[in-house]
Amino acid sequence: DSGVTQTPKHLITATGQRVTLRCSPRSGDLSVYWYQQSLDQGLQFLIQYYNGEERAKGNILERFSAQQFPDLHSELNLSSLELGDSALYFCASSGGGEYSYNSPLHFGNGTRLTVT
Amino acid sequence: AQKITQTQPGMFVQEKEAVTLDCTYDTSDPSYGLFWYKQPSSGEMIFLIYQGSYDQQNATEGRYSLNFQKARKSANLVISASQLGDSAMYFCAMREGSGGSNYKLTFGKGTLLTVNP
């Protein structure tokens, strides 16, 4: 058990809809990362938060947004969903400070999103 | 350019034998960390082992060891005494220390390991 909790585990929704994925990081970890895993794109970095503030954006679509709350949990909002958004979405957290590069990311079990 | 390259899409190994999964990386940053993750068919991402760019010795964690060759920019994962439960996708990943990539983890495309009984 990584200590990172993601809900829900599975999500099936229709095109055009909006969903929210939730993540609770490991106790004490201030950094939260969101990744998308699909067969054709592999593991793609979406966005990072540190202690409530956005730190970096990767290949995140404008239809997607995220935030990290004061209690450090994070939510990823996906709107106007398309078939191509079907993927496994991971949240990960890490400790070691804001500028640490030598701490591993610990991943949640992911949310499998299916858009029909 | 690819920052992490895993050239073996799939590998097969007999149970109880050792196997090496290849990983090469590309960075101009002197400070970086290299990581290996395991993803079983159930989907979770499991952290296996870490090697820092300044580490003098190769990292080891139980049956996992990392063959770190800095000059060649390679960080191969060695799994000794393979078990059926080792069958999974394995990802090599890197975090760079300069902050230019904001410390995110960059992944390779993965190697699917199958352990045969």
PDB file of C-alpha atoms in Angstrom:
ATOM      1  CA  ASP A   1       0.000   0.000   0.000  1.00  0.00           C
ATOM      2  CA  SER A   2       1.550   3.280  -1.179  1.00  0.00           C
ATOM      3  CA  GLY A   3      -0.489   5.423   1.209  1.00  0.00           C
ATOM      4  CA  VAL A   4      -1.950   7.442  -1.679  1.00  0.00           C
ATOM      5  CA  THR A   5      -5.717   7.090  -1.982  1.00  0.00           C
ATOM      6  CA  GLN A   6      -7.595   7.674  -5.195  1.00  0.00           C
ATOM      7  CA  THR A   7     -11.332   7.599  -5.731  1.00  0.00           C
ATOM      8  CA  PRO A   8     -13.248   6.370  -7.559  1.00  0.00           C
ATOM      9  CA  LYS A   9     -11.504   3.274  -8.836  1.00  0.00           C
ATOM     10  CA  HIS A  10     -13.610   3.103 -11.978  1.00  0.00           C
ATOM     11  CA  LEU A  11     -15.685   5.705 -13.760  1.00  0.00           C
ATOM     12  CA  ILE A  12     -17.879   5.215 -16.809  1.00  0.00           C
ATOM     13  CA  THR A  13     -19.451   8.268 -18.352  1.00  0.00           C
ATOM     14  CA  ALA A  14     -20.700   9.636 -21.638  1.00  0.00           C
ATOM     15  CA  THR A  15     -19.107  12.065 -24.049  1.00  0.00           C
ATOM     16  CA  GLY A  16     -19.639  15.686 -23.132  1.00  0.00           C
ATOM     17  CA  GLN A  17     -19.904  15.002 -19.428  1.00  0.00           C
ATOM     18  CA  ARG A  18     -17.760  16.265 -16.552  1.00  0.00           C
ATOM     19  CA  VAL A  19     -16.109  14.162 -13.846  1.00  0.00           C
ATOM     20  CA  THR A  20     -13.990  14.783 -10.767  1.00  0.00           C
ATOM     21  CA  LEU A  21     -11.205  12.493  -9.635  1.00  0.00           C
ATOM     22  CA  ARG A  22     -10.044  12.724  -6.062  1.00  0.00           C
ATOM     23  CA  CYS A  23      -6.664  12.056  -4.461  1.00  0.00           C
ATOM     24  CA  SER A  24      -5.391  12.020  -0.905  1.00  0.00           C
ATOM     25  CA  PRO A  25      -1.579  12.050  -0.710  1.00  0.00           C
ATOM     26  CA  ARG A  26       0.578  10.143   1.744  1.00  0.00           C
ATOM     27  CA  SER A  27       0.657  11.651   5.191  1.00  0.00           C
ATOM     28  CA  GLY A  28       3.225  14.436   5.250  1.00  0.00           C
ATOM     29  CA  ASP A  29       3.703  14.695   1.485  1.00  0.00           C
ATOM     30  CA  LEU A  30       3.142  18.201   0.166  1.00  0.00           C
ATOM     31  CA  SER A  31       3.643  17.516  -3.561  1.00  0.00           C
ATOM     32  CA  VAL A  32       0.886  15.994  -5.658  1.00  0.00           C
ATOM     33  CA  TYR A  33       1.259  14.993  -9.290  1.00  0.00           C
ATOM     34  CA  TRP A  34      -1.353  13.862 -11.789  1.00  0.00           C
ATOM     35  CA  TYR A  35      -0.508  11.501 -14.652  1.00  0.00           C
ATOM     36  CA  GLN A  36      -2.525  10.058 -17.506  1.00  0.00           C
ATOM     37  CA  GLN A  37      -1.736   6.593 -18.852  1.00  0.00           C
ATOM     38  CA  SER A  38      -3.072   5.492 -22.193  1.00  0.00           C
ATOM     39  CA  LEU A  39      -1.955   2.772 -24.573  1.00  0.00           C
ATOM     40  CA  ASP A  40      -0.837   5.146 -27.299  1.00  0.00           C
ATOM     41  CA  GLN A  41       0.671   7.952 -25.185  1.00  0.00           C
ATOM     42  CA  GLY A  42       2.149   6.024 -22.287  1.00  0.00           C
ATOM     43  CA  LEU A  43       2.512   7.820 -18.948  1.00  0.00           C
ATOM     44  CA  GLN A  44       2.015  11.544 -19.444  1.00  0.00           C
ATOM     45  CA  PHE A  45       2.558  14.167 -16.773  1.00  0.00           C
ATOM     46  CA  LEU A  46      -0.430  16.461 -16.424  1.00  0.00           C
ATOM     47  CA  ILE A  47       0.091  18.828 -13.510  1.00  0.00           C
ATOM     48  CA  GLN A  48       1.861  19.267 -10.182  1.00  0.00           C
ATOM     49  CA  TYR A  49       0.907  21.019  -6.970  1.00  0.00           C
ATOM     50  CA  TYR A  50       3.022  21.812  -3.965  1.00  0.00           C
ATOM     51  CA  ASN A  51       1.364  22.788  -0.703  1.00  0.00           C
ATOM     52  CA  GLY A  52      -1.687  24.146  -2.461  1.00  0.00           C
ATOM     53  CA  GLU A  53       0.035  25.986  -5.274  1.00  0.00           C
ATOM     54  CA  GLU A  54       0.353  24.935  -8.876  1.00  0.00           C
ATOM     55  CA  ARG A  55       4.004  24.292  -9.704  1.00  0.00           C
ATOM     56  CA  ALA A  56       4.117  22.814 -13.178  1.00  0.00           C
ATOM     57  CA  LYS A  57       1.898  21.952 -16.081  1.00  0.00           C
ATOM     58  CA  GLY A  58       2.553  19.220 -18.577  1.00  0.00           C
ATOM     59  CA  ASN A  59       0.355  17.924 -21.363  1.00  0.00           C
ATOM     60  CA  ILE A  60      -2.870  18.966 -19.706  1.00  0.00           C
ATOM     61  CA  LEU A  61      -5.770  19.928 -21.935  1.00  0.00           C
ATOM     62  CA  GLU A  62      -7.657  23.173 -21.358  1.00  0.00           C
ATOM     63  CA  ARG A  63     -10.759  21.069 -20.649  1.00  0.00           C
ATOM     64  CA  PHE A  64      -8.935  19.653 -17.630  1.00  0.00           C
ATOM     65  CA  SER A  65      -8.223  21.485 -14.405  1.00  0.00           C
ATOM     66  CA  ALA A  66      -6.988  20.604 -10.961  1.00  0.00           C
ATOM     67  CA  GLN A  67      -6.522  22.033  -7.533  1.00  0.00           C
ATOM     68  CA  GLN A  68      -4.971  21.147  -4.205  1.00  0.00           C
ATOM     69  CA  PHE A  69      -6.888  22.045  -1.093  1.00  0.00           C
ATOM     70  CA  PRO A  70      -5.604  23.250   2.300  1.00  0.00           C
ATOM     71  CA  ASP A  71      -5.846  19.708   3.675  1.00  0.00           C
ATOM     72  CA  LEU A  72      -3.553  18.725   0.743  1.00  0.00           C
ATOM     73  CA  HIS A  73      -6.018  16.488  -1.037  1.00  0.00           C
ATOM     74  CA  SER A  74      -6.287  17.163  -4.737  1.00  0.00           C
ATOM     75  CA  GLU A  75      -8.975  16.945  -7.371  1.00  0.00           C
ATOM     76  CA  LEU A  76      -8.669  16.609 -11.121  1.00  0.00           C
ATOM     77  CA  ASN A  77     -11.647  17.888 -13.074  1.00  0.00           C
ATOM     78  CA  LEU A  78     -12.225  16.635 -16.603  1.00  0.00           C
ATOM     79  CA  SER A  79     -14.933  18.330 -18.645  1.00  0.00           C
ATOM     80  CA  SER A  80     -16.482  18.050 -22.119  1.00  0.00           C
ATOM     81  CA  LEU A  81     -15.214  14.515 -22.156  1.00  0.00           C
ATOM     82  CA  GLU A  82     -14.247  12.851 -25.409  1.00  0.00           C
ATOM     83  CA  LEU A  83     -13.713   9.210 -26.270  1.00  0.00           C
ATOM     84  CA  GLY A  84      -9.980   9.848 -26.377  1.00  0.00           C
ATOM     85  CA  ASP A  85      -9.964  10.863 -22.720  1.00  0.00           C
ATOM     86  CA  SER A  86     -10.502   7.242 -21.744  1.00  0.00           C
ATOM     87  CA  ALA A  87      -7.401   6.325 -19.764  1.00  0.00           C
ATOM     88  CA  LEU A  88      -5.997   5.412 -16.382  1.00  0.00           C
ATOM     89  CA  TYR A  89      -5.435   8.539 -14.297  1.00  0.00           C
ATOM     90  CA  PHE A  90      -2.870   8.373 -11.548  1.00  0.00           C
ATOM     91  CA  CYS A  91      -2.237  10.635  -8.641  1.00  0.00           C
ATOM     92  CA  ALA A  92       1.147  10.496  -6.970  1.00  0.00           C
ATOM     93  CA  SER A  93       2.713  12.232  -4.029  1.00  0.00           C
ATOM     94  CA  SER A  94       6.262  12.771  -2.878  1.00  0.00           C
ATOM     95  CA  GLY A  95       8.034  14.105   0.136  1.00  0.00           C
ATOM     96  CA  GLY A  96      11.537  15.465   0.536  1.00  0.00           C
ATOM     97  CA  GLY A  97      10.773  19.128   0.050  1.00  0.00           C
ATOM     98  CA  GLU A  98       9.784  21.330  -2.830  1.00  0.00           C
ATOM     99  CA  TYR A  99      13.134  21.049  -4.628  1.00  0.00           C
ATOM    100  CA  SER A 100      13.817  17.419  -4.042  1.00  0.00           C
ATOM    101  CA  TYR A 101      14.628  15.286  -7.051  1.00  0.00           C
ATOM    102  CA  ASN A 102      15.738  12.193  -5.200  1.00  0.00           C
ATOM    103  CA  SER A 103      12.480  11.219  -3.564  1.00  0.00           C
ATOM    104  CA  PRO A 104      10.335   8.676  -5.350  1.00  0.00           C
ATOM    105  CA  LEU A 105       6.791   9.409  -6.343  1.00  0.00           C
ATOM    106  CA  HIS A 106       4.320   7.136  -4.642  1.00  0.00           C
ATOM    107  CA  PHE A 107       1.329   6.350  -6.801  1.00  0.00           C
ATOM    108  CA  GLY A 108      -2.274   5.689  -5.976  1.00  0.00           C
ATOM    109  CA  ASN A 109      -4.052   2.765  -7.601  1.00  0.00           C
ATOM    110  CA  GLY A 110      -5.470   5.015 -10.298  1.00  0.00           C
ATOM    111  CA  THR A 111      -8.910   5.850 -11.602  1.00  0.00           C
ATOM    112  CA  ARG A 112      -9.866   4.041 -14.774  1.00  0.00           C
ATOM    113  CA  LEU A 113     -12.017   6.391 -16.823  1.00  0.00           C
ATOM    114  CA  THR A 114     -14.107   5.042 -19.665  1.00  0.00           C
ATOM    115  CA  VAL A 115     -15.893   7.536 -21.887  1.00  0.00           C
ATOM    116  CA  THR A 116     -18.653   6.012 -24.030  1.00  0.00           C
TER     117      THR A 116
ATOM    118  CA  ALA B   1      14.549  13.746 -27.843  1.00  0.00           C
ATOM    119  CA  GLN B   2      13.503  10.944 -25.582  1.00  0.00           C
ATOM    120  CA  LYS B   3      14.771  11.444 -22.066  1.00  0.00           C
ATOM    121  CA  ILE B   4      14.250   7.809 -21.084  1.00  0.00           C
ATOM    122  CA  THR B   5      14.659   4.968 -23.569  1.00  0.00           C
ATOM    123  CA  GLN B   6      13.672   1.391 -22.914  1.00  0.00           C
ATOM    124  CA  THR B   7      14.546  -0.592 -26.010  1.00  0.00           C
ATOM    125  CA  GLN B   8      12.966  -3.895 -25.025  1.00  0.00           C
ATOM    126  CA  PRO B   9       9.183  -3.864 -25.518  1.00  0.00           C
ATOM    127  CA  GLY B  10       8.988  -7.399 -24.149  1.00  0.00           C
ATOM    128  CA  MET B  11      11.234  -9.851 -22.349  1.00  0.00           C
ATOM    129  CA  PHE B  12      10.853 -13.499 -21.376  1.00  0.00           C
ATOM    130  CA  VAL B  13      12.681 -15.239 -18.552  1.00  0.00           C
ATOM    131  CA  GLN B  14      12.491 -18.655 -16.937  1.00  0.00           C
ATOM    132  CA  GLU B  15      11.472 -18.843 -13.318  1.00  0.00           C
ATOM    133  CA  LYS B  16      14.467 -18.678 -10.933  1.00  0.00           C
ATOM    134  CA  GLU B  17      16.735 -17.122 -13.552  1.00  0.00           C
ATOM    135  CA  ALA B  18      18.049 -13.550 -13.543  1.00  0.00           C
ATOM    136  CA  VAL B  19      16.938 -10.941 -16.054  1.00  0.00           C
ATOM    137  CA  THR B  20      18.212  -7.493 -17.016  1.00  0.00           C
ATOM    138  CA  LEU B  21      15.886  -4.761 -18.216  1.00  0.00           C
ATOM    139  CA  ASP B  22      17.617  -1.996 -20.133  1.00  0.00           C
ATOM    140  CA  CYS B  23      17.240   1.741 -19.621  1.00  0.00           C
ATOM    141  CA  THR B  24      19.214   4.641 -21.044  1.00  0.00           C
ATOM    142  CA  TYR B  25      18.621   8.259 -20.183  1.00  0.00           C
ATOM    143  CA  ASP B  26      19.452  11.659 -21.548  1.00  0.00           C
ATOM    144  CA  THR B  27      20.134  14.692 -19.401  1.00  0.00           C
ATOM    145  CA  SER B  28      22.674  17.482 -19.131  1.00  0.00           C
ATOM    146  CA  ASP B  29      21.782  18.057 -15.503  1.00  0.00           C
ATOM    147  CA  PRO B  30      24.520  16.826 -13.116  1.00  0.00           C
ATOM    148  CA  SER B  31      21.921  16.132 -10.432  1.00  0.00           C
ATOM    149  CA  TYR B  32      19.242  13.586 -11.151  1.00  0.00           C
ATOM    150  CA  GLY B  33      17.515  10.557  -9.762  1.00  0.00           C
ATOM    151  CA  LEU B  34      16.680   7.349 -11.567  1.00  0.00           C
ATOM    152  CA  PHE B  35      13.760   5.172 -10.550  1.00  0.00           C
ATOM    153  CA  TRP B  36      12.220   1.862 -11.528  1.00  0.00           C
ATOM    154  CA  TYR B  37       8.548   1.079 -11.161  1.00  0.00           C
ATOM    155  CA  LYS B  38       6.570  -2.135 -11.605  1.00  0.00           C
ATOM    156  CA  GLN B  39       3.045  -2.165 -12.966  1.00  0.00           C
ATOM    157  CA  PRO B  40       1.264  -5.532 -12.670  1.00  0.00           C
ATOM    158  CA  SER B  41      -1.777  -6.298 -14.768  1.00  0.00           C
ATOM    159  CA  SER B  42      -3.945  -5.009 -11.924  1.00  0.00           C
ATOM    160  CA  GLY B  43      -2.677  -1.527 -12.786  1.00  0.00           C
ATOM    161  CA  GLU B  44      -1.012  -0.099  -9.707  1.00  0.00           C
ATOM    162  CA  MET B  45       2.425   1.538  -9.957  1.00  0.00           C
ATOM    163  CA  ILE B  46       4.877   0.123  -7.436  1.00  0.00           C
ATOM    164  CA  PHE B  47       8.170   1.871  -6.667  1.00  0.00           C
ATOM    165  CA  LEU B  48      11.066  -0.603  -6.738  1.00  0.00           C
ATOM    166  CA  ILE B  49      14.443   1.087  -6.532  1.00  0.00           C
ATOM    167  CA  TYR B  50      16.225   4.439  -6.709  1.00  0.00           C
ATOM    168  CA  GLN B  51      19.707   5.503  -7.869  1.00  0.00           C
ATOM    169  CA  GLY B  52      21.053   9.015  -7.439  1.00  0.00           C
ATOM    170  CA  SER B  53      23.464  10.564  -9.909  1.00  0.00           C
ATOM    171  CA  TYR B  54      26.079  11.083  -7.201  1.00  0.00           C
ATOM    172  CA  ASP B  55      25.776   7.624  -5.709  1.00  0.00           C
ATOM    173  CA  GLN B  56      29.061   5.736  -5.932  1.00  0.00           C
ATOM    174  CA  GLN B  57      27.559   2.315  -5.453  1.00  0.00           C
ATOM    175  CA  ASN B  58      24.827   0.550  -7.355  1.00  0.00           C
ATOM    176  CA  ALA B  59      21.507   0.486  -5.534  1.00  0.00           C
ATOM    177  CA  THR B  60      20.091  -2.812  -4.297  1.00  0.00           C
ATOM    178  CA  GLU B  61      16.701  -3.680  -2.824  1.00  0.00           C
ATOM    179  CA  GLY B  62      16.202  -7.358  -2.132  1.00  0.00           C
ATOM    180  CA  ARG B  63      16.140  -9.186  -5.468  1.00  0.00           C
ATOM    181  CA  TYR B  64      16.360  -5.906  -7.377  1.00  0.00           C
ATOM    182  CA  SER B  65      19.614  -4.199  -8.223  1.00  0.00           C
ATOM    183  CA  LEU B  66      20.432  -1.330 -10.483  1.00  0.00           C
ATOM    184  CA  ASN B  67      23.424  -1.514 -12.805  1.00  0.00           C
ATOM    185  CA  PHE B  68      24.317   2.175 -12.991  1.00  0.00           C
ATOM    186  CA  GLN B  69      26.842   3.159 -15.659  1.00  0.00           C
ATOM    187  CA  LYS B  70      26.985   6.938 -15.528  1.00  0.00           C
ATOM    188  CA  ALA B  71      29.331   7.484 -18.460  1.00  0.00           C
ATOM    189  CA  ARG B  72      27.080   5.386 -20.678  1.00  0.00           C
ATOM    190  CA  LYS B  73      23.966   7.000 -19.182  1.00  0.00           C
ATOM    191  CA  SER B  74      22.433   3.651 -18.485  1.00  0.00           C
ATOM    192  CA  ALA B  75      20.520   2.377 -15.467  1.00  0.00           C
ATOM    193  CA  ASN B  76      19.594  -1.235 -16.065  1.00  0.00           C
ATOM    194  CA  LEU B  77      17.386  -3.119 -13.624  1.00  0.00           C
ATOM    195  CA  VAL B  78      18.518  -6.595 -12.669  1.00  0.00           C
ATOM    196  CA  ILE B  79      16.006  -8.981 -11.142  1.00  0.00           C
ATOM    197  CA  SER B  80      17.581 -12.050  -9.616  1.00  0.00           C
ATOM    198  CA  ALA B  81      15.834 -15.390  -9.088  1.00  0.00           C
ATOM    199  CA  SER B  82      12.736 -14.427 -11.084  1.00  0.00           C
ATOM    200  CA  GLN B  83       9.358 -15.400  -9.703  1.00  0.00           C
ATOM    201  CA  LEU B  84       6.027 -15.800 -11.482  1.00  0.00           C
ATOM    202  CA  GLY B  85       4.789 -12.723  -9.620  1.00  0.00           C
ATOM    203  CA  ASP B  86       7.475 -10.638 -11.329  1.00  0.00           C
ATOM    204  CA  SER B  87       5.485 -10.784 -14.556  1.00  0.00           C
ATOM    205  CA  ALA B  88       4.519  -7.151 -15.115  1.00  0.00           C
ATOM    206  CA  MET B  89       5.332  -3.981 -17.010  1.00  0.00           C
ATOM    207  CA  TYR B  90       8.489  -2.276 -15.773  1.00  0.00           C
ATOM    208  CA  PHE B  91       9.112   1.433 -16.182  1.00  0.00           C
ATOM    209  CA  CYS B  92      12.354   3.364 -15.893  1.00  0.00           C
ATOM    210  CA  ALA B  93      11.957   7.003 -14.882  1.00  0.00           C
ATOM    211  CA  MET B  94      14.031  10.076 -14.097  1.00  0.00           C
ATOM    212  CA  ARG B  95      13.731  13.255 -12.049  1.00  0.00           C
ATOM    213  CA  GLU B  96      16.143  16.065 -12.886  1.00  0.00           C
ATOM    214  CA  GLY B  97      17.566  18.266 -10.183  1.00  0.00           C
ATOM    215  CA  SER B  98      17.712  21.598 -11.947  1.00  0.00           C
ATOM    216  CA  GLY B  99      14.014  22.139 -11.595  1.00  0.00           C
ATOM    217  CA  GLY B 100      13.691  22.899 -15.281  1.00  0.00           C
ATOM    218  CA  SER B 101      11.228  20.086 -15.565  1.00  0.00           C
ATOM    219  CA  ASN B 102       9.842  21.007 -12.177  1.00  0.00           C
ATOM    220  CA  TYR B 103      10.982  17.768 -10.658  1.00  0.00           C
ATOM    221  CA  LYS B 104       8.382  15.726 -12.422  1.00  0.00           C
ATOM    222  CA  LEU B 105       9.053  12.079 -13.102  1.00  0.00           C
ATOM    223  CA  THR B 106       9.644  11.346 -16.799  1.00  0.00           C
ATOM    224  CA  PHE B 107       8.926   7.776 -17.807  1.00  0.00           C
ATOM    225  CA  GLY B 108      10.137   5.439 -20.506  1.00  0.00           C
ATOM    226  CA  LYS B 109       7.666   3.403 -22.544  1.00  0.00           C
ATOM    227  CA  GLY B 110       8.170   0.315 -20.436  1.00  0.00           C
ATOM    228  CA  THR B 111       9.225  -3.319 -20.822  1.00  0.00           C
ATOM    229  CA  LEU B 112       6.706  -6.118 -20.436  1.00  0.00           C
ATOM    230  CA  LEU B 113       8.365  -8.956 -18.535  1.00  0.00           C
ATOM    231  CA  THR B 114       6.920 -12.438 -18.662  1.00  0.00           C
ATOM    232  CA  VAL B 115       8.245 -15.080 -16.295  1.00  0.00           C
ATOM    233  CA  ASN B 116       7.715 -18.635 -17.549  1.00  0.00           C
ATOM    234  CA  PRO B 117       7.354 -21.582 -15.153  1.00  0.00           C
TER     235      PRO B 117
END
